[in-house]
Short mmCIF file of C-alpha atoms and ligand atoms in Angstrom, two decimals:
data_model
loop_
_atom_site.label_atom_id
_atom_site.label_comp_id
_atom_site.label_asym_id
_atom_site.label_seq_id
_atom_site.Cartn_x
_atom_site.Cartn_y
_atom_site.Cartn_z
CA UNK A 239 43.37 5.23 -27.99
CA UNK A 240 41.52 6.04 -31.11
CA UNK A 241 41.51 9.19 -32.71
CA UNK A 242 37.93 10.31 -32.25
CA UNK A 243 38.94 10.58 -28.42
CA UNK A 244 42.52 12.61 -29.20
CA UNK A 245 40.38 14.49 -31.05
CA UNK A 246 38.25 14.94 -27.86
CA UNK A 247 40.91 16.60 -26.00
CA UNK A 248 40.50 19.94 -28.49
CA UNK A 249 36.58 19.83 -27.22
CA UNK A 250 37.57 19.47 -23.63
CA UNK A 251 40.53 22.46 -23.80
CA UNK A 252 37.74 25.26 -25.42
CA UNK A 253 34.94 24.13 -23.49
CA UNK A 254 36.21 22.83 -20.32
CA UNK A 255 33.78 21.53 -17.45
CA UNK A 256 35.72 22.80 -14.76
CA UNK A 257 39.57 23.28 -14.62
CA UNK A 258 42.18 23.04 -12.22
CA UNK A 259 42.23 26.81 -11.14
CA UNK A 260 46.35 26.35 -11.03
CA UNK A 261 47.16 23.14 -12.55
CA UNK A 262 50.75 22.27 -12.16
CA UNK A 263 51.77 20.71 -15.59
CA UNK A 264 53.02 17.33 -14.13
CA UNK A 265 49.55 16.79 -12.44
CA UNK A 266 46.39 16.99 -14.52
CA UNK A 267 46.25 18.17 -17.69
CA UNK A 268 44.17 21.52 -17.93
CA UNK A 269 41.45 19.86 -20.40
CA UNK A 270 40.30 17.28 -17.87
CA UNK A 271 37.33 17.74 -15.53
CA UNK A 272 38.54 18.18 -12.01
CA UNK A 273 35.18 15.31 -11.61
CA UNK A 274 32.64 14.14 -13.08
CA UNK A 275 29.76 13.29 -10.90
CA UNK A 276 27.31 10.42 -12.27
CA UNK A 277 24.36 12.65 -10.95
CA UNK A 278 24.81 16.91 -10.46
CA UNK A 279 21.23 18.51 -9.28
CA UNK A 280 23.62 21.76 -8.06
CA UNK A 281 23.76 22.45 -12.04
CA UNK A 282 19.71 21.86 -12.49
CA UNK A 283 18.80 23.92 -8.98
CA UNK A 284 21.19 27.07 -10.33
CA UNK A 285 18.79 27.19 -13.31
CA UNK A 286 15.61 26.96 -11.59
CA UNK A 287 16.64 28.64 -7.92
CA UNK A 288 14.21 31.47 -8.35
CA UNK A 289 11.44 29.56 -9.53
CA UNK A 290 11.40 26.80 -6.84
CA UNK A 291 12.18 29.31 -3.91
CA UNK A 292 8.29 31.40 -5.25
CA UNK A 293 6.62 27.79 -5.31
CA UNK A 294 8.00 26.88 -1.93
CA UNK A 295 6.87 30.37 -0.21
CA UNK A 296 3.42 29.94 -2.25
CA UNK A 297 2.80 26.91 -0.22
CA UNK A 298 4.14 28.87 2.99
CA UNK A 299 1.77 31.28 2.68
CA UNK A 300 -0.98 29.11 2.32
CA UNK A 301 -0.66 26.80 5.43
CA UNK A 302 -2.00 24.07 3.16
CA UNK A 303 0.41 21.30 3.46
CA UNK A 304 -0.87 18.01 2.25
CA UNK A 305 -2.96 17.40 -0.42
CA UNK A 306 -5.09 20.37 -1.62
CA UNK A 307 -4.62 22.45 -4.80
CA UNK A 308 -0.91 22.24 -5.68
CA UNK A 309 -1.02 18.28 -5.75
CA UNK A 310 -4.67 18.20 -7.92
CA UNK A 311 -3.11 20.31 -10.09
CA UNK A 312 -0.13 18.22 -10.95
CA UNK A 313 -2.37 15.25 -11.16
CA UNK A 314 -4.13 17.08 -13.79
CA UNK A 315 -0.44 17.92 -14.85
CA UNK A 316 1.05 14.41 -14.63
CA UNK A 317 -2.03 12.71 -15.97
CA UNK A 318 -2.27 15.31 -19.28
CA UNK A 319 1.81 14.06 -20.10
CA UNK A 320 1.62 10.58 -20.05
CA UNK A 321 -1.97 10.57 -21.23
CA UNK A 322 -3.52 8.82 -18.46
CA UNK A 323 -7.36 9.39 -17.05
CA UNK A 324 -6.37 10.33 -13.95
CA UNK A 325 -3.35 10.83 -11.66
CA UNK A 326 -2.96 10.19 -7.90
CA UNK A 327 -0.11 11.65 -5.60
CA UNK A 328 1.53 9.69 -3.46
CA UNK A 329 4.27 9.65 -0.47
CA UNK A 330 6.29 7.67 -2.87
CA UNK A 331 7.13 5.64 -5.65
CA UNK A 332 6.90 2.66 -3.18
CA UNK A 333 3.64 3.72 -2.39
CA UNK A 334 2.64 4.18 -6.20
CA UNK A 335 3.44 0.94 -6.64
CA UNK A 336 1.42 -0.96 -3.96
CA UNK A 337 -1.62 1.67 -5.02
CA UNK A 338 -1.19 0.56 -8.29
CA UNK A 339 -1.50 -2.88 -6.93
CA UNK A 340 -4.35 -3.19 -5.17
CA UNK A 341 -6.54 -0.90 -6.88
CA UNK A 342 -5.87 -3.29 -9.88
CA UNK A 343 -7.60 -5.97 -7.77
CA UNK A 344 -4.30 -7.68 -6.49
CA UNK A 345 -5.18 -9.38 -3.49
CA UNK A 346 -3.75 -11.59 -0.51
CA UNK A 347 -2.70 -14.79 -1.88
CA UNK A 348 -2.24 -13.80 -5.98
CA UNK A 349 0.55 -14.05 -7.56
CA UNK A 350 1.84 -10.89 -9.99
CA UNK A 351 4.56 -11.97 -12.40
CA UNK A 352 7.42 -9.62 -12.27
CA UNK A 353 11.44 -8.97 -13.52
CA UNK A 354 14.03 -9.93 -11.53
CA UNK A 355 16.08 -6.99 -12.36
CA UNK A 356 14.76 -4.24 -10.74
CA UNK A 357 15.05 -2.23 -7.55
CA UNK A 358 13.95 -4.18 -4.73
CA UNK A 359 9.94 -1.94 -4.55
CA UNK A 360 8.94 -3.61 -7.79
CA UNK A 361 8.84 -6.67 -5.75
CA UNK A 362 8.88 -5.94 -2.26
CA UNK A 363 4.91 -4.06 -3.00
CA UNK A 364 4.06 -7.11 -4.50
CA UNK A 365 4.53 -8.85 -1.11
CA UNK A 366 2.82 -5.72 0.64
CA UNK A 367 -0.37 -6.11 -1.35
CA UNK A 368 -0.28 -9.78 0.51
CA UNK A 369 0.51 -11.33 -3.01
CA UNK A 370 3.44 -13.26 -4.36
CA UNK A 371 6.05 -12.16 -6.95
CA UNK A 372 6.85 -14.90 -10.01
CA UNK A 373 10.08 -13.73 -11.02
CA UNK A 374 10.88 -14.03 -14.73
CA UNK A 375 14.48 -13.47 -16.40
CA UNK A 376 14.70 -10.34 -18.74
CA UNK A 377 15.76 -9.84 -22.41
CA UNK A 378 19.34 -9.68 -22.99
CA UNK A 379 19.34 -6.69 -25.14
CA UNK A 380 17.20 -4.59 -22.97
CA UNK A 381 17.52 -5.86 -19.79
CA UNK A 382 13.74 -5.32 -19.17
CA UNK A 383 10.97 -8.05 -18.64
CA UNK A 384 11.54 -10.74 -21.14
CA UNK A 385 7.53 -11.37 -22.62
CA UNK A 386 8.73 -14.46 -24.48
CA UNK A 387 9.29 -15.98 -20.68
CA UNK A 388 5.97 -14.89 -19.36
CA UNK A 389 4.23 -16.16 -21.73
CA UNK A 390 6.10 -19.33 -21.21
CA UNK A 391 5.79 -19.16 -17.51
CA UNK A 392 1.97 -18.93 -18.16
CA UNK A 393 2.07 -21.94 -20.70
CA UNK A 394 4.05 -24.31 -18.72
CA UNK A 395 3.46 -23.31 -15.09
CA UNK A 396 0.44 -21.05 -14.58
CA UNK A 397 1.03 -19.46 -11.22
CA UNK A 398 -2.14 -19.99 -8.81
CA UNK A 399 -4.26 -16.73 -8.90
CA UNK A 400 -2.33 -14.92 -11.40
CA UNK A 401 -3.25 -11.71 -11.10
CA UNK A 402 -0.94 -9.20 -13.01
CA UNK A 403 2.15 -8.53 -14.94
CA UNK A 404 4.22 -6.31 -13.53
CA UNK A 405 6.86 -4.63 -16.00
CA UNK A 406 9.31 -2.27 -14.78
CA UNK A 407 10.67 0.32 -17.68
CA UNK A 408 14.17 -0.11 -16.81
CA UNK A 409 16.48 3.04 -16.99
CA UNK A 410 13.79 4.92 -19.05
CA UNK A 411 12.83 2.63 -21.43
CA UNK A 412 9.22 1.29 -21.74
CA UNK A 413 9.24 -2.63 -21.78
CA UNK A 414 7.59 -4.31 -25.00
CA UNK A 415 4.13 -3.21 -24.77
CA UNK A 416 2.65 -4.88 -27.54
CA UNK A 417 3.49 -8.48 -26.63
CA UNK A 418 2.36 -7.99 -23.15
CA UNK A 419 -1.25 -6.05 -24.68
CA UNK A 420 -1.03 -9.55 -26.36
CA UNK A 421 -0.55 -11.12 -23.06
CA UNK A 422 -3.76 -9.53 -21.69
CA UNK A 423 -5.82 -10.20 -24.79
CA UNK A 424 -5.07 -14.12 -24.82
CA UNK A 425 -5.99 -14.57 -20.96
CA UNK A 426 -9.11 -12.28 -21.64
CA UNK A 427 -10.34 -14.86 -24.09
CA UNK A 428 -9.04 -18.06 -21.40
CA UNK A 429 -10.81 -16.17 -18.86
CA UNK A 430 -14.23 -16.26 -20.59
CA UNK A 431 -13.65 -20.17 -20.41
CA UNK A 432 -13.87 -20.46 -16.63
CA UNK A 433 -10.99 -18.43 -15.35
CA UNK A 434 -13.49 -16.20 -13.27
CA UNK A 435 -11.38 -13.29 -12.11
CA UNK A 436 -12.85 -9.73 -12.60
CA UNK A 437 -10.08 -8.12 -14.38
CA UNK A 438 -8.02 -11.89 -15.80
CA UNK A 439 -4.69 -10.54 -16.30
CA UNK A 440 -3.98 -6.51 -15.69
CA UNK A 441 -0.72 -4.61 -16.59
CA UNK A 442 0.63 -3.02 -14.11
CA UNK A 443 3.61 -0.40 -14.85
CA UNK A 444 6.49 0.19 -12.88
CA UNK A 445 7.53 3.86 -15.13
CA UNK A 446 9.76 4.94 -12.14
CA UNK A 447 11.89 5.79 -13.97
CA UNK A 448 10.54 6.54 -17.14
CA UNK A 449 8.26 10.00 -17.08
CA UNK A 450 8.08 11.19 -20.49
CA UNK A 451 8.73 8.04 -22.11
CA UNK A 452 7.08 6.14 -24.97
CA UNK A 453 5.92 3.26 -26.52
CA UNK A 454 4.70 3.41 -30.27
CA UNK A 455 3.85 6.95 -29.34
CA UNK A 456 1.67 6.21 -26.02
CA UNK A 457 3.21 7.70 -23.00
CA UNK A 458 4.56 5.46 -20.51
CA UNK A 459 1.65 5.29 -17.87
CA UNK A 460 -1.09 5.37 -20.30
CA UNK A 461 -0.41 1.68 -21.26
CA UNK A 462 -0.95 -0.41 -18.08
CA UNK A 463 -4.43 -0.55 -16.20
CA UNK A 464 -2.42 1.63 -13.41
CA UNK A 465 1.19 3.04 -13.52
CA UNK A 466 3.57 3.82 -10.54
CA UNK A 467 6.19 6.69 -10.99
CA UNK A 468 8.85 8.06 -8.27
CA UNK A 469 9.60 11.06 -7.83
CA UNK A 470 12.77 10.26 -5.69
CA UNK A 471 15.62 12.97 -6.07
CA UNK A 472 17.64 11.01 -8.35
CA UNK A 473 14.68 10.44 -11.08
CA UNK A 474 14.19 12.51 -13.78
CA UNK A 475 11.19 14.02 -12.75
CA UNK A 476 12.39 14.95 -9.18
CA UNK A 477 11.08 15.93 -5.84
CA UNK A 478 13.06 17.81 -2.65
CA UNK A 479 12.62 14.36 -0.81
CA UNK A 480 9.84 11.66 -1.04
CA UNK A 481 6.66 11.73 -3.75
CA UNK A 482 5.47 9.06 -6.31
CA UNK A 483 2.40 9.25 -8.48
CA UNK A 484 0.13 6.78 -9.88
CA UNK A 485 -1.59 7.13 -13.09
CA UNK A 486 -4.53 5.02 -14.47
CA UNK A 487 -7.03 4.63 -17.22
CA UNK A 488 -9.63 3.79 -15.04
CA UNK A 489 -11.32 6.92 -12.85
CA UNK A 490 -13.11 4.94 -10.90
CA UNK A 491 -9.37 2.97 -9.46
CA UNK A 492 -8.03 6.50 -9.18
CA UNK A 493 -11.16 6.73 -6.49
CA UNK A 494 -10.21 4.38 -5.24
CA UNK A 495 -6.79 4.77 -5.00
CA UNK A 496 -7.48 8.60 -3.41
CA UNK A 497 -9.03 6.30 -0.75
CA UNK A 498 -6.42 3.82 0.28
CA UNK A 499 -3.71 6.73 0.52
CA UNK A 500 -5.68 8.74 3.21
CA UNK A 501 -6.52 5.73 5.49
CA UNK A 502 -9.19 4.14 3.53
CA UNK A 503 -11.51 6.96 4.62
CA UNK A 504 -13.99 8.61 1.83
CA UNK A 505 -14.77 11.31 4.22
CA UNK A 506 -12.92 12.30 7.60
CA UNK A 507 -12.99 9.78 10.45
CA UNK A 508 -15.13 7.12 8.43
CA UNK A 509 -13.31 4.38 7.39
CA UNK A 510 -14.39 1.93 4.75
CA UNK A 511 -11.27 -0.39 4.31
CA UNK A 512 -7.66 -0.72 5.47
CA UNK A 513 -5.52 2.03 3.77
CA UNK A 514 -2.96 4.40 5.63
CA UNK A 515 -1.11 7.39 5.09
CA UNK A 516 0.38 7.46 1.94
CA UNK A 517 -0.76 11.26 1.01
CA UNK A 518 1.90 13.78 -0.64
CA UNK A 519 3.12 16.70 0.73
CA UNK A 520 1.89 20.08 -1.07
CA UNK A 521 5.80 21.72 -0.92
CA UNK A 522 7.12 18.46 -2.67
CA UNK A 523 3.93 18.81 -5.78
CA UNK A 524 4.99 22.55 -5.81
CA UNK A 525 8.52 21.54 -6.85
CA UNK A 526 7.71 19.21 -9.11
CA UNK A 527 4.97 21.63 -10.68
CA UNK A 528 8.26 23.98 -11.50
CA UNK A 529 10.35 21.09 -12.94
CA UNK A 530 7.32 19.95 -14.69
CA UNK A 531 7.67 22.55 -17.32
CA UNK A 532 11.74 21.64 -17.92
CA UNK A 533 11.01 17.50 -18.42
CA UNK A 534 10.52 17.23 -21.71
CA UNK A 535 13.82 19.63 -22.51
CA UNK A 536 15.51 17.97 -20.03
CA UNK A 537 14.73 14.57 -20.96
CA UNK A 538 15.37 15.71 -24.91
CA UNK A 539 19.01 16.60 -23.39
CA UNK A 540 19.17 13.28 -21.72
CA UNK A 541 18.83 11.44 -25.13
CA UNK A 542 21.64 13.70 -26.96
CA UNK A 543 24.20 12.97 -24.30
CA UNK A 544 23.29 9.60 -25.01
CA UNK A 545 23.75 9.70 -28.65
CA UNK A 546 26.92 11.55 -27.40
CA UNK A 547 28.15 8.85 -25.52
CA UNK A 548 26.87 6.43 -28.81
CA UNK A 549 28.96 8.19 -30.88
CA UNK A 550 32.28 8.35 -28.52
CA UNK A 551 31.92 4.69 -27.70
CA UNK A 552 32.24 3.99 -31.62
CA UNK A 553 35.29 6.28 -32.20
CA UNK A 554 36.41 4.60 -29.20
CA UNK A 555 36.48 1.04 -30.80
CA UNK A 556 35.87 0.13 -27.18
CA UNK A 557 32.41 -1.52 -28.36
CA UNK A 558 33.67 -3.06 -31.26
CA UNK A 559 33.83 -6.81 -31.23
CA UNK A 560 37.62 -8.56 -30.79
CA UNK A 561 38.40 -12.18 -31.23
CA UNK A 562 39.42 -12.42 -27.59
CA UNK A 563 38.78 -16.14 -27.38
CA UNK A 564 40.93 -18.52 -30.01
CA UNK A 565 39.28 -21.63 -28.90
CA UNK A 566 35.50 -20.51 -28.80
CA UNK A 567 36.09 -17.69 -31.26
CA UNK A 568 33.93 -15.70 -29.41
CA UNK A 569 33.54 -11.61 -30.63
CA UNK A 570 33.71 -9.94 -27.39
CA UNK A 571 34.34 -6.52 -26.55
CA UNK A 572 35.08 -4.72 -23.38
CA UNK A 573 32.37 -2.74 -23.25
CA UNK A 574 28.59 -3.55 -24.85
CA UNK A 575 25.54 -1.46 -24.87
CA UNK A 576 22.30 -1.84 -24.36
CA UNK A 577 20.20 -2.32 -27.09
CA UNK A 578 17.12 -0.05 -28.22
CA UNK A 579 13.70 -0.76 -29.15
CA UNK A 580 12.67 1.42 -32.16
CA UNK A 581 9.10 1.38 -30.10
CA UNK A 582 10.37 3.01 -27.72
CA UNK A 583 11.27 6.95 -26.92
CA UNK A 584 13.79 6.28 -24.13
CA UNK A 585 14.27 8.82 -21.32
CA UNK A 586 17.81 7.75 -20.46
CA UNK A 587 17.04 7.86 -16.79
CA UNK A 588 20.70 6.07 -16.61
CA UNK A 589 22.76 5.51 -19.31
CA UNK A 590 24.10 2.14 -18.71
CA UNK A 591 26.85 -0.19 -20.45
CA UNK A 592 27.85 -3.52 -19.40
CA UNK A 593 31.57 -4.02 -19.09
CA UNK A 594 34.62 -6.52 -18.45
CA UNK A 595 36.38 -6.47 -15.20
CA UNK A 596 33.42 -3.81 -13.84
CA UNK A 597 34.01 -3.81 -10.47
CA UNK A 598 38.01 -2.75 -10.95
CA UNK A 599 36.49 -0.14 -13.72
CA UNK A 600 34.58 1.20 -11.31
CA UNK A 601 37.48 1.52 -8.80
CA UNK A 602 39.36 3.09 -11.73
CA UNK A 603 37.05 5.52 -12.68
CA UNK A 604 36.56 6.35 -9.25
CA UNK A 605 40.23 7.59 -8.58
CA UNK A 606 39.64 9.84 -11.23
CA UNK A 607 36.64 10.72 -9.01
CA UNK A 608 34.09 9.90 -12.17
CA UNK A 609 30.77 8.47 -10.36
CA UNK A 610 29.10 5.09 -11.10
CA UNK A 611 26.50 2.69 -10.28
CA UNK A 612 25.68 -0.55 -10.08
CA UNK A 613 21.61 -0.94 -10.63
CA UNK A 614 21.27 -3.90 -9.31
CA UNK A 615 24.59 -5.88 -7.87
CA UNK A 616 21.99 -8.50 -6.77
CA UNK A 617 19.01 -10.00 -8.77
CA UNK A 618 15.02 -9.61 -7.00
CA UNK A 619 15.19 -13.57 -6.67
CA UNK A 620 18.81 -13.80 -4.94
CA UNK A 621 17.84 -11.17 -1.84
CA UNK A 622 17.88 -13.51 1.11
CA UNK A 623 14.31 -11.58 1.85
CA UNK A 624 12.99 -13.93 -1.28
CA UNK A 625 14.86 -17.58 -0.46
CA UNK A 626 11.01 -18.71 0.57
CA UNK A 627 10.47 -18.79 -3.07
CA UNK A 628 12.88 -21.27 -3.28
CA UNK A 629 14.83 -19.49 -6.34
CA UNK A 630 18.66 -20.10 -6.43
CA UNK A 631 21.47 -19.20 -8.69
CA UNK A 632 21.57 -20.01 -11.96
CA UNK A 633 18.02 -19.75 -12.27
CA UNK A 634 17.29 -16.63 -14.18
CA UNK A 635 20.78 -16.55 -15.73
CA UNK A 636 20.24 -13.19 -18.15
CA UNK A 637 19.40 -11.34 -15.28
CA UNK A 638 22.34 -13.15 -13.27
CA UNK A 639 24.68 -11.61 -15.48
CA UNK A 640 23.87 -8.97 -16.15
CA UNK A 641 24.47 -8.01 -12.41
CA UNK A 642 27.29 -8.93 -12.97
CA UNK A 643 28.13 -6.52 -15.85
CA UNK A 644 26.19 -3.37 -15.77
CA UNK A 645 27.84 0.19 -14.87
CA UNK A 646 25.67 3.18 -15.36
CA UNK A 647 27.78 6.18 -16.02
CA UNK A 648 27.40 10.11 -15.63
CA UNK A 649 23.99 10.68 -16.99
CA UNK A 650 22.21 14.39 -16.43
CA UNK A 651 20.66 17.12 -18.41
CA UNK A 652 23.39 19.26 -17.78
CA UNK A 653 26.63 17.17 -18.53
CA UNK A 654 28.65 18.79 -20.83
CA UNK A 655 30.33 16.77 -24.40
CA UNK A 656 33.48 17.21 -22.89
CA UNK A 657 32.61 15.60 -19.51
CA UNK A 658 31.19 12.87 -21.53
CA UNK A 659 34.30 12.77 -24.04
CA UNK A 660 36.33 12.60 -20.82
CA UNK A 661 34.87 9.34 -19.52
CA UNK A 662 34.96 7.26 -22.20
CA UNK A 663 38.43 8.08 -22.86
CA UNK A 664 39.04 7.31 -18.88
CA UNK A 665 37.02 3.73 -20.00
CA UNK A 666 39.73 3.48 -23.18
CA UNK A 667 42.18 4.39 -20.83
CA UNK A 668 41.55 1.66 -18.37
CA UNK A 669 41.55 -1.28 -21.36
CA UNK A 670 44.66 -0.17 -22.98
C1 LIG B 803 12.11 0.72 -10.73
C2 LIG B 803 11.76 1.39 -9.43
N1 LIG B 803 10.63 1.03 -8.80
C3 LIG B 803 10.26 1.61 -7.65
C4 LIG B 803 11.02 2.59 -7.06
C5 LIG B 803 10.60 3.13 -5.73
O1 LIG B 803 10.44 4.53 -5.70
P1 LIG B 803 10.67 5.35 -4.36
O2 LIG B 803 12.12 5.32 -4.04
O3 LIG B 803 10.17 6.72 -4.71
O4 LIG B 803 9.85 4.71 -3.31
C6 LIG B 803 12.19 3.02 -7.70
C7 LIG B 803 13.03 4.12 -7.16
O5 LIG B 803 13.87 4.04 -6.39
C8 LIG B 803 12.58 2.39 -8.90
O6 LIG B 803 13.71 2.73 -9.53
#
């Protein structure tokens, strides 16, 4: 152990999480959290109890249950953070995403380029618009869509009826903006040479998990044609069950989009296309109207306890590179992080490392009842769902390994420097 984490043990004894009301002195020593849970909402509900209880009974007493005035105003709400025209509510992120979709003009038998590293809805609304995903391996550093392959992808092997680009901010950071704005801008100018599609090439954003972030200032879901968050109970931004939003630049797609999620029907019981219920629930925009005001502290919190965890890693000399390997002479070290785009203003929706020997970390940690995660175990193009695209392993080898490697640790608002302190020093413990 270094010192910066003996060191840690002072934090943990004057400000500890939670003790061991009568800890016997062979067992665990009173500075260590009795657990450390990778995701706590108990800790953010006890703050805003009150507050969420008024909005809920608000909604009560207004028999108004879907749609109506609570979820237009956090449209307007949603659309004046990230920046975006217009907002849409949603039943979920799932649904965001195939809104986002097909109001961008994806259509049966496109293709949408997409990551391969990503929870399975990036994709699986790709196949729901009637459209096929073109998987594409991610950057190393990041872990999010690697623009160097699309563009090669496009070069090489042009999928038929490509469509869209589909990047997915992964963990809460916005994927590089710029060289997929370049992207766009190249197949504008191919497009005016024959390639007759109405919109060429559209961004499409998978922000999931990334309200409040930011590229080069722009908020993530003001720099795609259309943008697909969730509101899922784990995000940062988080309902009390199902909702998604989908922001765009274009009013006349949010139209449209108001549309598809009410059956296709501009008025009651007229029907001009094929949409279905994909509406949200007024209780669920009441909710997320009161944690609404908290995102931007919380998320500000989010990026100290990473800088925490930066910090603690360092002292920890557990992400310093060691000459593990004589014959390659390899620097490895058992535990790397991700890397950072100074573009971007990262939410930290997960904090995420990757490590040696994960899976037995994870068992580790887990007898010392620390949570972690594995986002994703199993690349997009791997899932037995996708074997008709003909994609085996050892194909998209970055995104390969990194399944292989990434652990996402405790990572919420209201984890404390100790609790933080106290899992990387459970980490140290488990290499030493
Ligand atoms: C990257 C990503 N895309 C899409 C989704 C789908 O959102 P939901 O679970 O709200 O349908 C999620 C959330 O689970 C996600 O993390």
């Amino acid at each position: 152990m270094k010192s910066g984490l003996s060191s840690s043990r002072k934090t943990a004894e004057t400000t500890p999480p939670k003790t061991t009301p009568n800890p016997t002195p062979q067992s665990v020593p009173l500075s260590v959290p009795l657990e450390v849970p990778l995701l706590d909402l108990r800790r953010q509900y006890d703050g805003i109890r009150e507050d969420v209880l008024s909005a809920i009974a608000r909604v009560c007493d207004s028999q108004s249950f879907i749609l109506g005035p609570e979820v237009e105003a956090l449209e307007r709400e949603i659309a004046a953070l990230t920046g975006a025209a217009s907002a849409v509510g949603c039943a979920s992120g799932t649904e965001a995403l195939w809104l986002a979709l097909v109001a961008a003009g994806v259509k049966p038998g496109d293709s949408v380029i997409t990551t391969a590293f990503s929870f399975f809805a990036s994709a699986s609304a790709i196949v729901r618009a009637g459209a096929t995903p073109v998987f594409v391996d991610v950057d190393p550093g990041t872990l999010n869509l690697d623009a160097a392959l699309v563009v090669r992808q496009i070069r090489t092997n042009r999928p038929d009826n490509l469509r869209a680009i589909l990047p997915v901010h992964l963990y809460g950071q916005c994927a590089d903006m710029d060289a997929f704005d370049r992207i766009v801008q190249e197949n504008a100018k191919e497009n005016a040479g024959g390639y007759s599609q109405e919109f060429g090439v559209a961004i499409i954003e998978d922000a999931a998990q990334a309200i409040g972030a930011e590229w080069n200032g722009r908020g993530a879901g003001s720099l795609g044609v259309t943008a697909a968050f969730s509101f899922y109970p784990t995000k940062n931004l988080s309902a009390y069950g199902d909702a998604g939003i989908v922001t765009t630049s274009r009013p006349e797609m949010a139209e449209h989009m108001r549309q598809l999620r009410n059956h296709g029907s501009p008025r009651r019981y007229y029907h001009d296309e094929f949409g279905w219920n994909g509406r949200m629930d007024a209780i669920q925009a009441a909710v997320l109207r009161v944690k609404l005001a908290h995102i931007a502290d919380w998320n500000q919190r989010r990026r100290q306890h990473a800088a925490t965890y930066d910090q603690v890693f360092a002292e920890s000399g557990l992400t310093s590179g060691r000459t593990s390997n004589q014959s390659s002479n390899q620097l490895t070290a058992p535990v790397r992080l991700l890397s950072r785009s100074p573009k971007a203003k990262h939410v930290f929706h997960q904090y995420v490392i990757r490590a040696q020997r994960r899976d037995e970390l994870r068992k580790f940690l887990a007898e010392r009842k620390i949570g972690s995660e594995v986002y994703y175990p199993l690349p997009l193009h791997l899932q037995p769902v996708f074997s008709y695209l003909g994609l085996k392993a050892g194909d998209l080898p970055v995104s390969e390994q990194a399944a292989r490697e990434v652990l996402a640790l405790p990572m919420f608002p209201e984890l404390t420097e100790a609790e933080i302190r106290w899992v990387v020093e459970s980490l140290a413990d488990f290499y030493s």
